[in-house]
Every structure is written in structure tokens, then in C-alpha cells.
PDB file of C-alpha atoms and ligand atoms in Angstrom:
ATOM      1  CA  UNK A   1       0.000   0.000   0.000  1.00 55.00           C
ATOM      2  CA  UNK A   2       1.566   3.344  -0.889  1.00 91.00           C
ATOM      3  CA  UNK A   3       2.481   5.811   1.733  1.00 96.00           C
ATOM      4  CA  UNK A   4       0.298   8.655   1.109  1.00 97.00           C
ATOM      5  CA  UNK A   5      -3.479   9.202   2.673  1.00 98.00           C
ATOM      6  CA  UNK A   6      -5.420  10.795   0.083  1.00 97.00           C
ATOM      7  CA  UNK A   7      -8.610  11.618   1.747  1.00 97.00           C
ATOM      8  CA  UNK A   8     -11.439  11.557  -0.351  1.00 96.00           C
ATOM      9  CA  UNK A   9     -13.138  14.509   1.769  1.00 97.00           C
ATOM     10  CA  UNK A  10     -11.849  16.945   3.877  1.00 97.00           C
ATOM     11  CA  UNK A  11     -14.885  17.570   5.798  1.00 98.00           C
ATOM     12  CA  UNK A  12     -14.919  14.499   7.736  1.00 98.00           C
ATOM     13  CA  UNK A  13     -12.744  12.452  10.422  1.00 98.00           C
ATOM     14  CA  UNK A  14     -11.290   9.260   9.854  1.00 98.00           C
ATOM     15  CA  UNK A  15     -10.952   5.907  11.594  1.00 97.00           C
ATOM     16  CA  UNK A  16      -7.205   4.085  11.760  1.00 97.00           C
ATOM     17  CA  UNK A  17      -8.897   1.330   9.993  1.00 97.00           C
ATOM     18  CA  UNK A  18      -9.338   3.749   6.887  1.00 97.00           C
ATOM     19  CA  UNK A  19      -6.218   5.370   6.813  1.00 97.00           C
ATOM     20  CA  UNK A  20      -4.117   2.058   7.588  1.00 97.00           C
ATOM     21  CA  UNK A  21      -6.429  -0.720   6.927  1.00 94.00           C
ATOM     22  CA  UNK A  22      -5.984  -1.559  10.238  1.00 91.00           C
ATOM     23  CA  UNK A  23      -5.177  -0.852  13.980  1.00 91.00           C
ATOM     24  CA  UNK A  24      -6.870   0.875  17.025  1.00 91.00           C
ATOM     25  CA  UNK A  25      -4.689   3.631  17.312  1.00 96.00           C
ATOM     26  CA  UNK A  26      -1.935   5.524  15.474  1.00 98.00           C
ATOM     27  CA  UNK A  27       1.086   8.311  16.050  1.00 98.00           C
ATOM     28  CA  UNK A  28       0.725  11.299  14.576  1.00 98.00           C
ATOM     29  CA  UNK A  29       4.413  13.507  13.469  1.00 98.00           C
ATOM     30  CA  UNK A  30       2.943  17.113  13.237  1.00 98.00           C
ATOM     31  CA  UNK A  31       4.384  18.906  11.195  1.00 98.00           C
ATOM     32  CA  UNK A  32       6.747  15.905  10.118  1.00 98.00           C
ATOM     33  CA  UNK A  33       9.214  18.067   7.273  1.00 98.00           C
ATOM     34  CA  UNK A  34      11.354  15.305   4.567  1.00 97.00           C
ATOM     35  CA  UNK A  35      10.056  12.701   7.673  1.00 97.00           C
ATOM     36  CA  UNK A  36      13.486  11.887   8.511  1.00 97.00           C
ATOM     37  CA  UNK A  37      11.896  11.158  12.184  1.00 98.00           C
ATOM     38  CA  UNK A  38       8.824   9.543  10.906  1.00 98.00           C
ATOM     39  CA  UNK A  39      10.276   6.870   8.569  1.00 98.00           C
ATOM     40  CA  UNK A  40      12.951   6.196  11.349  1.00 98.00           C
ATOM     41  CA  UNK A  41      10.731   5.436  14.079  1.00 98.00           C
ATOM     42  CA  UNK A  42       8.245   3.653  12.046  1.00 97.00           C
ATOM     43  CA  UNK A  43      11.324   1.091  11.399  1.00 97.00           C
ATOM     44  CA  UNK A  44      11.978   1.097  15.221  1.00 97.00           C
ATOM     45  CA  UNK A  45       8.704   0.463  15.589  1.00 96.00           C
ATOM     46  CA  UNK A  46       7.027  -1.807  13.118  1.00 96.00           C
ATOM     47  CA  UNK A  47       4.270  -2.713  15.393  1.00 96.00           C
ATOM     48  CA  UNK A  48       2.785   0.545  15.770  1.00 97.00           C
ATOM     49  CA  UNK A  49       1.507   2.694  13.215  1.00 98.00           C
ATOM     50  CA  UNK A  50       2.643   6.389  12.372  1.00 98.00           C
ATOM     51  CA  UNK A  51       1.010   8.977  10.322  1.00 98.00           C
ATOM     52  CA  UNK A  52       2.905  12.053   9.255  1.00 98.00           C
ATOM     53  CA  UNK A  53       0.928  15.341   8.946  1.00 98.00           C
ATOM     54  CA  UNK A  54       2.597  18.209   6.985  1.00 98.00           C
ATOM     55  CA  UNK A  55       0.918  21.363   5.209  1.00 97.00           C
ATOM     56  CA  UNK A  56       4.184  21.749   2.194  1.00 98.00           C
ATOM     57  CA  UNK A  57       3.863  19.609  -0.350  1.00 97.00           C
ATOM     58  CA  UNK A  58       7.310  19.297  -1.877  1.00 97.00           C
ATOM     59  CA  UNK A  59       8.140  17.985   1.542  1.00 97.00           C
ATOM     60  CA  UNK A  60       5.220  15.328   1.775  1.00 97.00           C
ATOM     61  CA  UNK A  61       6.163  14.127  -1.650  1.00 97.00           C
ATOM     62  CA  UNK A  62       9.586  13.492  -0.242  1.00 97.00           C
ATOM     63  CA  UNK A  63       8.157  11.317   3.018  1.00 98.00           C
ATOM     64  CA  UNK A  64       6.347   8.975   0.570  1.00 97.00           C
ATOM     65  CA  UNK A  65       8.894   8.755  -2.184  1.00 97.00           C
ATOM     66  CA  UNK A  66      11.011   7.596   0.814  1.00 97.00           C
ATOM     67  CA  UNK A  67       8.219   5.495   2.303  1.00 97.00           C
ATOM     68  CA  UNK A  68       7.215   3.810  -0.603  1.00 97.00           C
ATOM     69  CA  UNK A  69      11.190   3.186  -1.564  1.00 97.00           C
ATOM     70  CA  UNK A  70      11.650   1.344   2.158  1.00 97.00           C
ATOM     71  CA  UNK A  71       8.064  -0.509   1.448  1.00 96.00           C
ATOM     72  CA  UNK A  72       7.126   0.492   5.100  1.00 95.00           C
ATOM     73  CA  UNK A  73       3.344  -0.724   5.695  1.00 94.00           C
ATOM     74  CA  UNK A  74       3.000   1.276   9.022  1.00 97.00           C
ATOM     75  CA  UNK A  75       3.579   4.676   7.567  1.00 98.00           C
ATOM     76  CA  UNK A  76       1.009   7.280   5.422  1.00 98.00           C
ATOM     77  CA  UNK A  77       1.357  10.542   4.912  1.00 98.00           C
ATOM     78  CA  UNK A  78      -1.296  13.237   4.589  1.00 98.00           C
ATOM     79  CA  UNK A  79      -1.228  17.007   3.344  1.00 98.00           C
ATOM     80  CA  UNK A  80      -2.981  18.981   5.592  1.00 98.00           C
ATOM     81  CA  UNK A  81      -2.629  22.208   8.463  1.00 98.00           C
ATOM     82  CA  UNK A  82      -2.027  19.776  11.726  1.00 98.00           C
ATOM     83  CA  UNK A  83      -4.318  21.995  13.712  1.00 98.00           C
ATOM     84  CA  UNK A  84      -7.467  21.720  11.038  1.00 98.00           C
ATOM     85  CA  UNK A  85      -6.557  17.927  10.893  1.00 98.00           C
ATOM     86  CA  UNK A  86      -6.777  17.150  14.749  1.00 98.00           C
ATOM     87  CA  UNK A  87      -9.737  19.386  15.065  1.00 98.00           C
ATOM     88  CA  UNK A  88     -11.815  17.848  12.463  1.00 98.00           C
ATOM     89  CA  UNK A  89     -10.353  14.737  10.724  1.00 98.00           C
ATOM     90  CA  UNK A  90      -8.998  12.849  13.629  1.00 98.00           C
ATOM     91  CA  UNK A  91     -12.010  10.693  15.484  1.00 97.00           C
ATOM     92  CA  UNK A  92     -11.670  11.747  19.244  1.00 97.00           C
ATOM     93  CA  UNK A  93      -9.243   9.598  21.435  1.00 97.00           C
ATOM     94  CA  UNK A  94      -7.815   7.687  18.199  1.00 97.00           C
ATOM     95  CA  UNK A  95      -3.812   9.043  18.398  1.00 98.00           C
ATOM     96  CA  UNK A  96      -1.720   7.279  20.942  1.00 98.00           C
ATOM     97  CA  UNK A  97       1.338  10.307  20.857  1.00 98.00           C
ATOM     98  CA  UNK A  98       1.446  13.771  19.186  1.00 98.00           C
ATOM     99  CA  UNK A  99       4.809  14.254  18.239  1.00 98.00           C
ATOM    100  CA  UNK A 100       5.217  17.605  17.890  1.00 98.00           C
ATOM    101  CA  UNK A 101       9.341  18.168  17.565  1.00 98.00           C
ATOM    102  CA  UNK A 102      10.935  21.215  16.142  1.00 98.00           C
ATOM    103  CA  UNK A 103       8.080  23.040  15.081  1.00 98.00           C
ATOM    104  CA  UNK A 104       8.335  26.687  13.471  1.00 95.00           C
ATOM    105  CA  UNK A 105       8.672  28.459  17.061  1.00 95.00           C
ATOM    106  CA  UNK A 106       7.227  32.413  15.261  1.00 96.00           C
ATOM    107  CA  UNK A 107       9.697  33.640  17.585  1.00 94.00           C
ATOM    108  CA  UNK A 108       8.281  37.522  16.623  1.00 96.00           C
ATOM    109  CA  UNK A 109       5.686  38.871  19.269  1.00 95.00           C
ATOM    110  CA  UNK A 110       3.399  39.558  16.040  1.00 96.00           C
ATOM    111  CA  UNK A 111       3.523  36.573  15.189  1.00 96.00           C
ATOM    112  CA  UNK A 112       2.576  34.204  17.945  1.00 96.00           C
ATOM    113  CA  UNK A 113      -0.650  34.287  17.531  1.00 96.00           C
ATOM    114  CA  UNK A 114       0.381  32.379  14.194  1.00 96.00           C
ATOM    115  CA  UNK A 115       1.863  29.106  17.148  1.00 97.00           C
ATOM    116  CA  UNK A 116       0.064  26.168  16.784  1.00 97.00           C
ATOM    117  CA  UNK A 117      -0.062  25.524  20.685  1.00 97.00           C
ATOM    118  CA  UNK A 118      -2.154  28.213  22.009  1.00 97.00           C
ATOM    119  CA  UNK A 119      -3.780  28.403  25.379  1.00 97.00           C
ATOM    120  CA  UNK A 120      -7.144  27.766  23.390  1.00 97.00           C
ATOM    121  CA  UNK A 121      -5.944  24.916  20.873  1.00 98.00           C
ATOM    122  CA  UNK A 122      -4.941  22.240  24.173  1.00 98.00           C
ATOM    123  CA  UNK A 123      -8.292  21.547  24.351  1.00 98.00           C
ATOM    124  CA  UNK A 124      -8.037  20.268  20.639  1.00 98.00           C
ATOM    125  CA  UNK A 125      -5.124  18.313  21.288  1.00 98.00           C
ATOM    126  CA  UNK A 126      -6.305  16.743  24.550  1.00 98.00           C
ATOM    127  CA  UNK A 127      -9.584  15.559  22.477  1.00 98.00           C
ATOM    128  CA  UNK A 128      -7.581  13.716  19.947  1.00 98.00           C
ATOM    129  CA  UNK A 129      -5.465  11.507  22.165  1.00 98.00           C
ATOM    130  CA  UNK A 130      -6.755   8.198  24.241  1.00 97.00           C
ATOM    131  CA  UNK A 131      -6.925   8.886  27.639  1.00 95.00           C
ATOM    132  CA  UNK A 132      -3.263   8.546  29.446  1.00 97.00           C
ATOM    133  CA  UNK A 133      -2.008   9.198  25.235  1.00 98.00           C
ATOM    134  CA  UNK A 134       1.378  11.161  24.964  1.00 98.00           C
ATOM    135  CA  UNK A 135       2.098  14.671  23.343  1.00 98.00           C
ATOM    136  CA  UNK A 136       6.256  14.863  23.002  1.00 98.00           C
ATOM    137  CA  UNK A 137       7.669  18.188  22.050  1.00 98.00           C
ATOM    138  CA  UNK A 138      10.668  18.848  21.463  1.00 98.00           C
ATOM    139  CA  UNK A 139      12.468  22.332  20.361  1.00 98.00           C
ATOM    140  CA  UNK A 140      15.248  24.805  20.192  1.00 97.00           C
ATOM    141  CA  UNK A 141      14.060  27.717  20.953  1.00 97.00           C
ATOM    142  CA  UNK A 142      13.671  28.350  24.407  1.00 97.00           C
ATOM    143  CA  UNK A 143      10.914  30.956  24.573  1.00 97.00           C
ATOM    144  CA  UNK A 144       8.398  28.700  22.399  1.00 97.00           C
ATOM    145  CA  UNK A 145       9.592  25.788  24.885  1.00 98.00           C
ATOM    146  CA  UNK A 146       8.831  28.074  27.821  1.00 98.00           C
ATOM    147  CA  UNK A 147       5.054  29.044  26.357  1.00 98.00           C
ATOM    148  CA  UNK A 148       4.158  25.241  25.303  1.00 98.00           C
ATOM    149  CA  UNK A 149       4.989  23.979  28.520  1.00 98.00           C
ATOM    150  CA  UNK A 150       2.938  26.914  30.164  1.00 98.00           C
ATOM    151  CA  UNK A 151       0.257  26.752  28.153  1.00 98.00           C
ATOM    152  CA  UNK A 152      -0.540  22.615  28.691  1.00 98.00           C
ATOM    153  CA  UNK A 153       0.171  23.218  32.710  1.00 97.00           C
ATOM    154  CA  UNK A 154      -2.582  26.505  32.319  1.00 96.00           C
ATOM    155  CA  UNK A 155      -4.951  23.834  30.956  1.00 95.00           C
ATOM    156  CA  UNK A 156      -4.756  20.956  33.927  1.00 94.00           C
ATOM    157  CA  UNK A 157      -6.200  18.578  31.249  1.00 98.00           C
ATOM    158  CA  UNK A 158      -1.753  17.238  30.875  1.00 98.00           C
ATOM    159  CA  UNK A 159       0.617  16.082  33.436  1.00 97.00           C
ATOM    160  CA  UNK A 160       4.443  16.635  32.791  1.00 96.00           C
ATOM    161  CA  UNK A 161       6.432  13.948  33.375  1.00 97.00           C
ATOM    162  CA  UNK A 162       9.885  12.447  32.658  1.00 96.00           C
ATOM    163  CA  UNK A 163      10.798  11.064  29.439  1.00 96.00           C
ATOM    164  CA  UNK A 164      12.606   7.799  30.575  1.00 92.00           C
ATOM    165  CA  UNK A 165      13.344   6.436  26.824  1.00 89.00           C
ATOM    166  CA  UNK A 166      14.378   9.707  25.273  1.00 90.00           C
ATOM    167  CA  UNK A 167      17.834   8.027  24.549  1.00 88.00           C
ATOM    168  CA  UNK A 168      16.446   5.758  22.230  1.00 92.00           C
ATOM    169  CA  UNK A 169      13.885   8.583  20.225  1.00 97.00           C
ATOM    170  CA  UNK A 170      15.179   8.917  16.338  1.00 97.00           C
ATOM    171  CA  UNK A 171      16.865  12.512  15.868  1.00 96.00           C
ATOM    172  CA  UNK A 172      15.262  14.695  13.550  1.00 97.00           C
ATOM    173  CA  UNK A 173      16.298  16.273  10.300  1.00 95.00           C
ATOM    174  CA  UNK A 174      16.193  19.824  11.727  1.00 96.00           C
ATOM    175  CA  UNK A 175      17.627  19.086  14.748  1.00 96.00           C
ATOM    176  CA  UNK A 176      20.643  17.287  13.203  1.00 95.00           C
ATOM    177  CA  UNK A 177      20.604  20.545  11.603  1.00 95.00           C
ATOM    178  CA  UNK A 178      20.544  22.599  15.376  1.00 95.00           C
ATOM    179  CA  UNK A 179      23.014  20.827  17.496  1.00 94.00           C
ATOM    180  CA  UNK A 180      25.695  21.166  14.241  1.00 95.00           C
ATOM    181  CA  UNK A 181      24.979  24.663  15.308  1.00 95.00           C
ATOM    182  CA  UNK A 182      25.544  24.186  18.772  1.00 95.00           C
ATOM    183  CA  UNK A 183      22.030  24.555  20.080  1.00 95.00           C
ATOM    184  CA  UNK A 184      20.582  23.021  23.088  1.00 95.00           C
ATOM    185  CA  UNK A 185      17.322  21.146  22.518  1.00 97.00           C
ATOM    186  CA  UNK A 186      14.343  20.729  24.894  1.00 97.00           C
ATOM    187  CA  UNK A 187      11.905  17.954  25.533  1.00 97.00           C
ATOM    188  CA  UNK A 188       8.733  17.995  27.070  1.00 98.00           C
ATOM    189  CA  UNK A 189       6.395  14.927  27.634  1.00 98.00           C
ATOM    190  CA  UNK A 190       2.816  15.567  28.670  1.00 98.00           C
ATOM    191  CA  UNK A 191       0.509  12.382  29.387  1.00 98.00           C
ATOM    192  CA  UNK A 192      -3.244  13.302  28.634  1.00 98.00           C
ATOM    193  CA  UNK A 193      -5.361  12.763  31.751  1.00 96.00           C
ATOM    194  CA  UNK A 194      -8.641  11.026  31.266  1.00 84.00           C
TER     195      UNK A 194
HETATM  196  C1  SAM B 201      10.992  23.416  11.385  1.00 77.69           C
HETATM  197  S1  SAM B 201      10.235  22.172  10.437  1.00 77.69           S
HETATM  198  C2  SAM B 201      10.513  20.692  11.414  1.00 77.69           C
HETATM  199  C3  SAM B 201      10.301  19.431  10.606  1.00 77.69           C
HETATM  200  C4  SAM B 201      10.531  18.132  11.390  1.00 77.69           C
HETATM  201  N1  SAM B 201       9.569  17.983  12.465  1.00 77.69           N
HETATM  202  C5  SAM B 201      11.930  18.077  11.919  1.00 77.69           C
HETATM  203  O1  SAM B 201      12.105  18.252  13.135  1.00 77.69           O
HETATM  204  O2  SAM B 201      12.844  17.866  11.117  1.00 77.69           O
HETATM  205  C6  SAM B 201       8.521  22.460  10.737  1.00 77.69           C
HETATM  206  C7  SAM B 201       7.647  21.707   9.751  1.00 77.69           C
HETATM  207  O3  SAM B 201       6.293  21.853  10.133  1.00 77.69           O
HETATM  208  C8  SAM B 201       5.519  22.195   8.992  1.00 77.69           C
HETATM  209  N2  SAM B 201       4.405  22.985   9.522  1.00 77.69           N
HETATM  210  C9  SAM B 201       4.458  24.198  10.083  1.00 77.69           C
HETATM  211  N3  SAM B 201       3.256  24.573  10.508  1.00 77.69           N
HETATM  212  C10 SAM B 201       2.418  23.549  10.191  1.00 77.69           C
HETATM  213  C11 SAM B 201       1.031  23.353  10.370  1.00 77.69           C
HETATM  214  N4  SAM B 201       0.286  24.272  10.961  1.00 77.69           N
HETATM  215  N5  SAM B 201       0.502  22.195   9.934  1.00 77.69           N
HETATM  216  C12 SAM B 201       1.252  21.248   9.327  1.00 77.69           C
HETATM  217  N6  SAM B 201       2.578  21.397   9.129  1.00 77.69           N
HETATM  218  C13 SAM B 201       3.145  22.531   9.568  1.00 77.69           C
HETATM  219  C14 SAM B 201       6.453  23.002   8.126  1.00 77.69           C
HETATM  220  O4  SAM B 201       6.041  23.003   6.780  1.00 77.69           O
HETATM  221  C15 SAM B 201       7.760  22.250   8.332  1.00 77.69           C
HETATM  222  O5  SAM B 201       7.908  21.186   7.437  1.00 77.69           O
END
């Protein structure tokens, strides 16, 4: 089966049996890039099922060039705005973890209102994943680090907690790119309370 999801319609949510032909839940890479990330931890992972969410096209052409290449049956791909996707395509308490690692951090003050995590979009994210279901962020920039991790706590619906297996999580393309650069990264791991 090839790697990208093609939705038929945009205007309605999808089981994990439609986008993967099988399963009871999946992981979602928001904003997954060339899916250097995705199509390594879907190889560390065969038994669980990934789906890569990314809004440029030239990159999600690259994630299932590469996915089809490797033959991977636990990855798809889908164009979309990660946001519009877990608010309306997603069926609630479907995604197991929301990896959410190096996203564009709109560092300018006129332009946070553009960040994905909001005070007002947890809600969304909290709907989409199972009960005790993971959201991983990583980043970085500091600041954006500083006003995810403020905005899940302002919410109470998350609890922070260590990320005991971090060692073993696939690097990703554009933080290969950081830490050439010298740049610390930080990781967050939220568990979604019931
Ligand atoms: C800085 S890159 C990081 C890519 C990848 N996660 C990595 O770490 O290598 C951010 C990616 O998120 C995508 N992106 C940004 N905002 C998005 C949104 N609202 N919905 C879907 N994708 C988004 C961008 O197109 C870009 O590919």
C-alpha cells in the first residue's frame, strides 16, 4: 500500500482502519518536514503505526517517495494544516502520541498568535489523544519551549512527566541541523489525563 493518505473529503474524520487498513490507534508527526523522524521510528517500531501530517507539499512528496522506496506498511502521509486535521479529521481519542518536535517556534511577538499551541488549541489536542495518550515536544528555541509547557500546565487537562526512553527517540532532520549549530534542545512529555 503506498504511503500517502489521500482523503477523499476533507470535511470528515477518519478511523485508523481507513487510513491504515488496520489498527486501534496511530502516532501522529505534526508537522513531520522530509520525515526523517517519521520513517525512522516507524522502522523502530514496526508494530505501531505512524502517520505524518505536513501542510508543504514538496516535503510530503519526499516522506512517501522515501516510504514507498523502504516498502514500510506502518507509515502514510497526509497534506494537511495539523491543527485543522486534529480538530476535524482525527475521530476523538484515536492518536496514541502527538509528536510535535521542532516546530516553526514564530519567535516575533506579532507573530505568535500564528503558534500552533495556544492556550485555546490544548483543548483540541487533549480531544484527539486516548486517555493517558502522549504529546512529546521537542524544540530549540527556548521561549516557544517556555510558552508550550505553560500553556498545557494553564490547561490541567496534561501532566508533565519524565521522558525515561528519550535516549532511544530517532533525531530529527532539523535538529541534526541545530546541534551542528551548537544549540541546546528541549523535551517535554505531557501524558493526557482522562
Ligand atoms: C521546522 S520544520 C521541522 C520538521 C521536522 N519535524 C523536523 O524536526 O525535522 C517544521 C515543519 O512543520 C511544517 N508545519 C508548520 N506549521 C504547520 C502546520 N500548521 N501544519 C502542518 N505542518 C506545519 C512546516 O512546513 C515544516 O515542514
Amino acid at each position: 500500500m503506498a504511503t500517502a493518505f489521500i482523503p477523499p473529503d476533507y470535511f470528515r474524520r477518519y478511523s485508523v482502519t481507513e487510513i491504515f487498513g488496520n489498527g486501534q490507534e496511530y502516532e501522529v508527526d505534526l508537522g513531520c518536514g522530509d520525515g526523517g523522524f517519521l520513517l525512522a521510528v516507524a522502522q523502530q517500531h514496526p508494530d505501531r503505526l505512524y502517520l505524518g501530517v505536513e501542510r508543504l507539499l514538496g516535503r510530503l512528496r519526499k516522506v512517501c517517495s522515501r516510504g514507498d522506496r523502504l516498502g514500510l506498511q506502518n507509515v502514510r502521509a497526509l497534506r494537511a494544516e495539523g491543527l485543522y486535521f486534529l480538530e476535524w479529521m482525527v475521530e476523538p481519542g484515536s492518536i496514541r502520541r502527538l509528536h510535535y518536535l521542532f516546530p516553526d517556534p514564530w519567535p516575533k511577538e506579532k507573530h505568535h498568535k500564528k503558534r500552533l499551541v495556544q492556550e485555546e488549541t490544548v483543548p483540541t489536542l487533549h480531544r484527539a489523544l486516548a486517555p493517558g495518550g502522549e504529546l512529546l515536544f521537542r524544540t530549540d528555541h527556548e521561549e516557544y519551549y517556555e510558552w508550550v509547557c505553560a500553556c498545557v500546565k494553564s490547561s490541567a487537562l496534561f501532566e508533565q512527566t519524565e521522558w525515561p526512553d528519550l535516549e532511544d527517540y530517532p533525531d530529527t532532520d532539523f535538529q541534526r541541523q541545530w546541534e551542528s549549530q551548537g544549540r541546546s534542545i528541549h523535551s517535554a512529555r505531557f501524558i493526557s489525563k482522562a
